[in-house]
Short mmCIF file of C-alpha atoms in Angstrom, two decimals:
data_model
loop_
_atom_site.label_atom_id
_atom_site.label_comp_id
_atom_site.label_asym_id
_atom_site.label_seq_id
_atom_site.Cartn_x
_atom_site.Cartn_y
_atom_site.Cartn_z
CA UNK Q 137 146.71 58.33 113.94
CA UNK Q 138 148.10 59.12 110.94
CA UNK Q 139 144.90 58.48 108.45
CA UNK Q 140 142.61 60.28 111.81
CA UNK Q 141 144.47 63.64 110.82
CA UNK Q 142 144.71 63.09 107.14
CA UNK Q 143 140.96 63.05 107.58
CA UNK Q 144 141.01 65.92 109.58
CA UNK Q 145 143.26 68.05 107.19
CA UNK Q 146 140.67 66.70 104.24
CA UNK Q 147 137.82 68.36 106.12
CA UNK Q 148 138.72 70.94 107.00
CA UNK Q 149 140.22 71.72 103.38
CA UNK Q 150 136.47 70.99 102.34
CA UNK Q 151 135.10 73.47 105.50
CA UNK Q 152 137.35 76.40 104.11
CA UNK Q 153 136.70 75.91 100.22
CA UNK Q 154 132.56 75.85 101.18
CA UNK Q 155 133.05 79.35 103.67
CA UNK Q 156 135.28 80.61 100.29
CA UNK Q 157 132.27 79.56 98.24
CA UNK Q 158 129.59 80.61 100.17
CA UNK Q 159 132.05 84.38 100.28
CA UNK Q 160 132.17 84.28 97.12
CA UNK Q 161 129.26 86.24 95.92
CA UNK Q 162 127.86 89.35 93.75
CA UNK Q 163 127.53 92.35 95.60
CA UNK Q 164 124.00 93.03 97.13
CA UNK Q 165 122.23 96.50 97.88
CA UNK Q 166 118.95 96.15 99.68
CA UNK Q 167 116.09 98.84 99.76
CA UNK Q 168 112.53 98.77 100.34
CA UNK Q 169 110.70 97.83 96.94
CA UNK Q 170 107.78 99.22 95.07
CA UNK Q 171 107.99 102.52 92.99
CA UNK Q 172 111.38 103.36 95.15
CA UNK Q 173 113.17 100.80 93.96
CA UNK Q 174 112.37 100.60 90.55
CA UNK Q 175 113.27 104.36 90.75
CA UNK Q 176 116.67 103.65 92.03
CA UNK Q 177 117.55 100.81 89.61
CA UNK Q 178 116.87 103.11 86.80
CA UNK Q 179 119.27 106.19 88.30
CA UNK Q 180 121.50 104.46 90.75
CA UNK Q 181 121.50 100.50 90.13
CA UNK Q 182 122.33 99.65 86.88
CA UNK Q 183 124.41 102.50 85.96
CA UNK Q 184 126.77 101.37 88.55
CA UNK Q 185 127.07 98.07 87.18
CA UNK Q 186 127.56 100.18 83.80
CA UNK Q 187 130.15 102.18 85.12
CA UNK Q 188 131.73 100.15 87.80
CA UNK Q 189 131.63 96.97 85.77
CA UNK Q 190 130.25 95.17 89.24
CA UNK Q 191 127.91 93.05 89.13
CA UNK Q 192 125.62 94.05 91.47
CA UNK Q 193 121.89 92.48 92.98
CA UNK Q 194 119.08 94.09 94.28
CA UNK Q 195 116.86 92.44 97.28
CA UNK Q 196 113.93 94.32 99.49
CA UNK Q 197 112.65 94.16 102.98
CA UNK Q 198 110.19 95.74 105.22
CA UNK Q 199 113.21 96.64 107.78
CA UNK Q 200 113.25 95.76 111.66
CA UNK Q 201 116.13 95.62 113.74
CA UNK Q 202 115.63 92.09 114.40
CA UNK Q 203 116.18 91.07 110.82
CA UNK Q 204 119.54 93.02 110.64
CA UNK Q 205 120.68 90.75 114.00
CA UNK Q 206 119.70 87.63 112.43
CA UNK Q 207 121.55 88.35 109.30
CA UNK Q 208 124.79 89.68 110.97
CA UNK Q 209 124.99 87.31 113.87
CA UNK Q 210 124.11 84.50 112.04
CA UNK Q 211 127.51 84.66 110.30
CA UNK Q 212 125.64 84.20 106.92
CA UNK Q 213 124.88 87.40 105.82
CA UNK Q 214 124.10 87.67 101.88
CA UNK Q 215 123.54 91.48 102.59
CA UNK Q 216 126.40 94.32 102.22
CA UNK Q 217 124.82 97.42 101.79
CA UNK Q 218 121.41 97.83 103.46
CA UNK Q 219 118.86 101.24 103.08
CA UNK Q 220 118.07 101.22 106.87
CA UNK Q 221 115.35 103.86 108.74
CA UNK Q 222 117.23 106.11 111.76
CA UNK Q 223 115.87 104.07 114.74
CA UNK Q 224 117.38 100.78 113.03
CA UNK Q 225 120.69 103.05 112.25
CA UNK Q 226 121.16 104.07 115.60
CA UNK Q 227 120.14 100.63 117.19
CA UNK Q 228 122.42 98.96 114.72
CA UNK Q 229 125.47 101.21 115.28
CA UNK Q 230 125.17 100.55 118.68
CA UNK Q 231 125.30 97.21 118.80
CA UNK Q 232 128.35 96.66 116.18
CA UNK Q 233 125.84 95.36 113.56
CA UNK Q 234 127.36 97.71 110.68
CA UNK Q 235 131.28 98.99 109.47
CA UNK Q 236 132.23 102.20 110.59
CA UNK Q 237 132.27 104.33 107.72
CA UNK Q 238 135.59 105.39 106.41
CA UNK Q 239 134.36 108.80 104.72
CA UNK Q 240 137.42 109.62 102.76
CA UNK Q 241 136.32 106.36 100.45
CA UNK Q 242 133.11 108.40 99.70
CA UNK Q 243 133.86 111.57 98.89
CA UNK Q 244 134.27 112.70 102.55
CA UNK Q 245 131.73 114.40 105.23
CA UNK Q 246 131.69 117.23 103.57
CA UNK Q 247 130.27 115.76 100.83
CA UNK Q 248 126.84 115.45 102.48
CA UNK Q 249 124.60 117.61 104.24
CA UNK Q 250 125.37 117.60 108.00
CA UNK Q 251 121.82 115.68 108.91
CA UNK Q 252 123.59 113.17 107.03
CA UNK Q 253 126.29 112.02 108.36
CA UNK Q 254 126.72 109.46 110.76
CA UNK Q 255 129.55 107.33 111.97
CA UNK Q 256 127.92 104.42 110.86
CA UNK Q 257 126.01 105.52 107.81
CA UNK Q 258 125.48 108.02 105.19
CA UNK Q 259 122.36 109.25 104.09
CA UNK Q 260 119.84 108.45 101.56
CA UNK Q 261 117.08 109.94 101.20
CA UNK Q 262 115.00 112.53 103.04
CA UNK Q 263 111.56 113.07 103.65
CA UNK Q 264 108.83 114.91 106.34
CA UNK Q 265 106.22 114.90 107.53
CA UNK Q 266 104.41 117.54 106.42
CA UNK Q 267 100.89 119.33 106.71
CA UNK Q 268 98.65 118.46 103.85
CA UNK Q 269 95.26 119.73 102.07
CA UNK Q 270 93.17 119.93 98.89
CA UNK Q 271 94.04 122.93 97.49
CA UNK Q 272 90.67 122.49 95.24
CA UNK Q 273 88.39 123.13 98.67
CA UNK Q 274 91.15 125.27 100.19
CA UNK Q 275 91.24 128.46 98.88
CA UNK Q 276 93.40 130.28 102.07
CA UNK Q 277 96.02 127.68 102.50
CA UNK Q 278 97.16 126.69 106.03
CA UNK Q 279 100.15 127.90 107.18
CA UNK Q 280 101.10 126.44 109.80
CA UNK Q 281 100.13 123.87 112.66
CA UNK Q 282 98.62 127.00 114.66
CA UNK Q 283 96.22 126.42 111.66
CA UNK Q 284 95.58 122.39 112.08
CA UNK Q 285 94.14 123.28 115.28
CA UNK Q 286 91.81 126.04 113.75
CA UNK Q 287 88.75 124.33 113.62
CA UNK Q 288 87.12 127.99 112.99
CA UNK Q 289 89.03 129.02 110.48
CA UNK Q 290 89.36 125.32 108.55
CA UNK Q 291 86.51 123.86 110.14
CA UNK Q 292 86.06 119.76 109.47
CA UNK Q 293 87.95 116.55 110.26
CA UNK Q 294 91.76 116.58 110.80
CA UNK Q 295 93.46 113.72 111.22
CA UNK Q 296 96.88 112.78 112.80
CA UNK Q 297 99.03 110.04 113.07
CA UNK Q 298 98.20 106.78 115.33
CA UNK Q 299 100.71 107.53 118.28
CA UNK Q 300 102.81 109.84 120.00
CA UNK Q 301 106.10 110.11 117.60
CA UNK Q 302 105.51 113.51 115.39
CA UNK Q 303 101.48 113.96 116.81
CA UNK Q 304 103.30 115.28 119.92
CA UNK Q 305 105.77 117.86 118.15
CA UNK Q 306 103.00 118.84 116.15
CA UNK Q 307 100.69 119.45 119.10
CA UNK Q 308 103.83 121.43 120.39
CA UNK Q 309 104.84 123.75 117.60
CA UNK Q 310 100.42 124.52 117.41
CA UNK Q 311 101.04 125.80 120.99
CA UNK Q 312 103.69 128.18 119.78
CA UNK Q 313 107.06 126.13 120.62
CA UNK Q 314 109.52 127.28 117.90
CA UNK Q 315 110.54 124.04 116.10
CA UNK Q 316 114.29 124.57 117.26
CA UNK Q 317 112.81 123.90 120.96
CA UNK Q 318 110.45 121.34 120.33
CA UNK Q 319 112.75 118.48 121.84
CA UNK Q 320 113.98 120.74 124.83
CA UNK Q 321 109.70 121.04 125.52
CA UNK Q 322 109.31 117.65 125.23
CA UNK Q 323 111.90 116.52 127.45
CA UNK Q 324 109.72 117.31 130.47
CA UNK Q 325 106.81 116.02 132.12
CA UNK Q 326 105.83 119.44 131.77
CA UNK Q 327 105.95 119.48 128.02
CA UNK Q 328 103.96 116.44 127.47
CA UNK Q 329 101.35 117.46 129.36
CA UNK Q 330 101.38 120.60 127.39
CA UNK Q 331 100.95 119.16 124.07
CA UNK Q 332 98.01 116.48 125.54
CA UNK Q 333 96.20 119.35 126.45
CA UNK Q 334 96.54 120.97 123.04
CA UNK Q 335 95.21 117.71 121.61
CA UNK Q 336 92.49 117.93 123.82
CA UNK Q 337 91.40 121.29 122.01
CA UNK Q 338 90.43 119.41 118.56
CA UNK Q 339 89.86 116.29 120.08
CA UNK Q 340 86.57 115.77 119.05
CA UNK Q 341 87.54 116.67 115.02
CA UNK Q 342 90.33 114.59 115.26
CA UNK Q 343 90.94 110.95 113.65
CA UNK Q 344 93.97 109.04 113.25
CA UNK Q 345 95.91 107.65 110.47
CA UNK Q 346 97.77 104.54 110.48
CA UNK Q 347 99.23 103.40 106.90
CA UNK Q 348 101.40 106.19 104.95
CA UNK Q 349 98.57 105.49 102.08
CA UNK Q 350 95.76 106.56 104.56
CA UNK Q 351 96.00 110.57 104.46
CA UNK Q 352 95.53 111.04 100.54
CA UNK Q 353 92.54 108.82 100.70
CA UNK Q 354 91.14 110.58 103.51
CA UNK Q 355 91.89 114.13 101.34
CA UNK Q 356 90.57 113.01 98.34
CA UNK Q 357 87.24 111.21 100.07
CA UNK Q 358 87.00 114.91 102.21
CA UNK Q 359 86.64 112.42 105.15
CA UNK Q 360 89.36 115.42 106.70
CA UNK Q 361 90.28 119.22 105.38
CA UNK Q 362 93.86 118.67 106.96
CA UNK Q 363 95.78 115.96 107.50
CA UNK Q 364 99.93 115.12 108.56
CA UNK Q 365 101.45 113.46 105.72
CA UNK Q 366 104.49 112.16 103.94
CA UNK Q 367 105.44 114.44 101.16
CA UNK Q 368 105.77 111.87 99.11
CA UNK Q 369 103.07 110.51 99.33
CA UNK Q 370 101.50 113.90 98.45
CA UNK Q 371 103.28 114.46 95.32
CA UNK Q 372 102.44 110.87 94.21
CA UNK Q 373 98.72 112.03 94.56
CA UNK Q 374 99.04 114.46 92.48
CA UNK Q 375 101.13 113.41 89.67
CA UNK Q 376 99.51 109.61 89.47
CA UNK Q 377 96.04 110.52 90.25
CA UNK Q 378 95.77 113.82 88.91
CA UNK Q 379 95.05 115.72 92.73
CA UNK Q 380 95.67 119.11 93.47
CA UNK Q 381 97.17 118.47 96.64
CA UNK Q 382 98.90 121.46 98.68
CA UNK Q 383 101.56 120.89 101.49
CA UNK Q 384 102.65 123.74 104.72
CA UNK Q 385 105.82 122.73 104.91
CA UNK Q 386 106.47 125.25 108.34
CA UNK Q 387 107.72 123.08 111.09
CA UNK Q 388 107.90 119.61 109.01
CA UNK Q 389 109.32 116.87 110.72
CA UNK Q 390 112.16 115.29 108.54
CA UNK Q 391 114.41 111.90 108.68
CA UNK Q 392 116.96 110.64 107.08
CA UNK Q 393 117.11 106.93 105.76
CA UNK Q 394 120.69 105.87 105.22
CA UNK Q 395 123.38 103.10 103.51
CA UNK Q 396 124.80 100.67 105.88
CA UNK Q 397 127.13 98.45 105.49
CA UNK Q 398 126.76 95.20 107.13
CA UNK Q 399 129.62 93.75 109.59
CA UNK Q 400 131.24 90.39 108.15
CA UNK Q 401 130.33 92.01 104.34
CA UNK Q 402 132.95 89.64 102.33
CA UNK Q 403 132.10 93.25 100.01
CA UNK Q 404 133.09 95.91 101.82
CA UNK Q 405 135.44 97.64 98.47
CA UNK Q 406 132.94 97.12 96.53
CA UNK Q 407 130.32 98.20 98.97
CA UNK Q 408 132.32 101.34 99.06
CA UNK Q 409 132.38 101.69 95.45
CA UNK Q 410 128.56 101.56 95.31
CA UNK Q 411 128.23 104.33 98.51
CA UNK Q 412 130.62 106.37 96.57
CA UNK Q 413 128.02 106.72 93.30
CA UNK Q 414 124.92 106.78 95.44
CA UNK Q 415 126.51 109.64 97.46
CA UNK Q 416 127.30 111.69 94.29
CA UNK Q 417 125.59 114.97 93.64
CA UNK Q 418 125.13 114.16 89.71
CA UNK Q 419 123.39 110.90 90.72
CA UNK Q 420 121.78 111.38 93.14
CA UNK Q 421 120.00 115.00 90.91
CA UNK Q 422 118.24 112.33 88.96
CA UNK Q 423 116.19 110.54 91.66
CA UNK Q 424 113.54 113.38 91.88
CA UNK Q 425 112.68 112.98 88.36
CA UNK Q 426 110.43 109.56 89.73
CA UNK Q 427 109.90 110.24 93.86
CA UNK Q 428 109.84 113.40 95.91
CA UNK Q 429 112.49 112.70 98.42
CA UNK Q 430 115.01 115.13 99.55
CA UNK Q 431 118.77 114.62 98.22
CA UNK Q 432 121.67 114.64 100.15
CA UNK Q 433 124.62 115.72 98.77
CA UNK Q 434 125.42 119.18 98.65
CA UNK Q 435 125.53 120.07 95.43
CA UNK Q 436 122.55 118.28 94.37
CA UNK Q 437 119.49 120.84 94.37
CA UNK Q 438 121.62 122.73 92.22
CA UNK Q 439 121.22 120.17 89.35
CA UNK Q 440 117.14 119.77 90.02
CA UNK Q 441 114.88 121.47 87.60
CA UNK Q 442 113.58 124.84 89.57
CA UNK Q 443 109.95 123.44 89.47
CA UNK Q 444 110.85 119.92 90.66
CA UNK Q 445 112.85 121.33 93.57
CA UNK Q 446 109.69 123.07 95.03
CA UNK Q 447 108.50 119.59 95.30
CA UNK Q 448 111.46 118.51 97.55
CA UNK Q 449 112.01 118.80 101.40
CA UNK Q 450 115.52 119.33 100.98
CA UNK Q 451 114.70 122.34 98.75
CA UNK Q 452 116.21 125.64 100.88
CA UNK Q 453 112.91 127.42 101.36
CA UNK Q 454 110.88 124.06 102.61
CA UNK Q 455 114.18 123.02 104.71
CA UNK Q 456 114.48 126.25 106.66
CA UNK Q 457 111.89 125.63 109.33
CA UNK Q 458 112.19 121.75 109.60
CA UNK Q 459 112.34 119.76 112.45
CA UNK Q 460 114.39 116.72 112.64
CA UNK Q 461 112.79 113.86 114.47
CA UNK Q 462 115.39 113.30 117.28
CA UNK Q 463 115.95 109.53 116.79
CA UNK Q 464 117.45 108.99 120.42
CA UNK Q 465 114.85 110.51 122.08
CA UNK Q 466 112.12 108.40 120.85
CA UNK Q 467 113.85 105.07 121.32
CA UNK Q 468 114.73 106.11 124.74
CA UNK Q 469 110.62 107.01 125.57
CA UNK Q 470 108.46 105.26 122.75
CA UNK Q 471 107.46 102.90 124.94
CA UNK Q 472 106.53 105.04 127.54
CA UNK Q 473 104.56 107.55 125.30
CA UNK Q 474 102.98 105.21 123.42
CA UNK Q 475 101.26 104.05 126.07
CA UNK Q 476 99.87 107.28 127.68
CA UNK Q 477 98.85 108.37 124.08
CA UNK Q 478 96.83 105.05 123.48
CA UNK Q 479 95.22 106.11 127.00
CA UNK Q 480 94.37 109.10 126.01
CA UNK Q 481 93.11 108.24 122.80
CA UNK Q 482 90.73 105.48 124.46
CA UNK Q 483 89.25 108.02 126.29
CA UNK Q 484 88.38 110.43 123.37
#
């Protein structure tokens, strides 16, 4: 008896030390690679280890839900704070996958712009979608979706993207919605209808776009005149390959990617600490310099160059007449959508 729980006390003294071990790790932000990330290790990254004196490692991923479960439920996360998309934030919140933000460790709400804030994460980055041309065979530049479904006036190829999320608000707002109603439209039966039947109007100049790279390509090749397309992706045209891209930015569709932290985090003060830098205005100023996303603390577009904030979504002049992408509405009707766009599009 006596050597059985000796043996059991041994154990489990081994059990605890391993979970301590396995605790017992550097804190780890997670983003999503490429030319973003290298941007952010340069502004954000390692001048928080500078300043913080944390050591601190960077990991990427191509998102999903799924992956975010694993991790957390698992019980073996080596993920604290995560850069997650707003259908994963809202999925995630809901199902107890992140902490509940304490603000006042972060500068409070206030701190942010109000897109931003959200009881279970604080935002990133933003960025639209936008309407895009070549401003070097575009001498009248569109200004507005009305003009996307001009085929008189901007006669050629226009292409949209693959599915229902942003085509139909764009269809919408050509039809003369006002972007503050677009949602309220689209709601009904009624609405939907309305903006298939606008798509019907170019339907025969109209190709579809699948990969974020796809639009400049199609630009530059004049395989289209007009074309929905990240900003970013935009800008990067034209400062790495030399384009003279132009964007409408009336009735852009924006979202917000944002820092989560994950539930079980053996982190979370540190994973605090780290929020708290991202989140600051004088940080967060510098991330334009490399990648035309939109900032979000207030404060920040004051400390952007003039010319580099023209570039931005979040600048006050593009932001005025942009649409958010309401996040619960299209996880509550994606599926359904989806599936009478690919039936119309089959029949084009």
């Amino acid at each position: 008896m006596y050597s059985r729980t000796l043996a059991t006390i041994v154990a489990a003294a081994i059990t605890v030390g391993a979970g301590a071990a396995a605790n017992a790790r550097d804190l780890t932000i997670v983003s999503w690679g490429g030319a973003y990330q290298t941007a952010q290790k340069k502004v954000y990254f390692e001048p928080f280890k500078q300043e913080a004196k944390i050591p601190l490692i960077d990991e990427s991923w191509d998102g999903g839900i799924g992956v975010l479960r694993a991790k957390v439920q698992g019980g073996a996360s080596t993920w604290d704070v995560v850069q997650v998309e707003s259908d994963e934030l809202a999925a995630g919140c809901e199902e107890g996958l992140f902490v509940p933000l304490d603000y006042s460790k972060i500068g409070g709400k206030d701190n942010y712009i109000a897109p931003a804030v959200h009881e279970c994460g604080v935002g990133a980055i933003l960025y639209d979608f936008v309407l895009g041309y070549d401003k070097d065979k575009i001498k009248d530049p569109p200004k507005s979706w009305a003009d996307f479904f001009d085929t008189k006036k901007y006669p050629g190829k226009r292409a949209l993207r693959a599915g229902p999320k942003t085509t139909l608000e764009i269809a919408l707002m050509a039809d003369g919605v006002a972007p503050a109603d677009v949602y309220k439209v689209l709601k009904t039966k009624e609405g939907v209808d309305r903006a298939f039947k606008k798509l019907d109007t170019i339907r025969g100049d109209l190709i579809f776009w699948k990969a974020g790279a796809q639009p400049p390509q199609l630009l530059a090749s004049g395989e289209v005149v007009l074309t929905s397309v990240y900003n970013g992706r935009i800008d990067a045209a034209n400062h790495d390959d030399k384009r003279n891209f132009g964007i409408s930015w009336n009735g852009a569709l924006y979202t917000i990617d944002s820092w989560v932290i994950l539930k079980g985090s053996p982190n979370i003060d540190n994973a605090y600490k780290l929020i708290n830098f991202l989140g600051q205005a004088k940080n967060q100023a510098k991330l334009p310099e490399a990648i035309a996303y939109g900032v979000t603390a207030k404060g920040a577009n004051a400390m952007i160059p003039k010319a580099r904030l023209a570039d931005l979504p979040t600048a006050d002049e593009n932001f005025a007449h942009a649409v958010q992408i309401d996040t619960a509405f299209w996880m509550e009707n994606i599926d359904r959508l989806t599936e009478q766009f690919n039936k119309w599009a089959a029949t084009k």
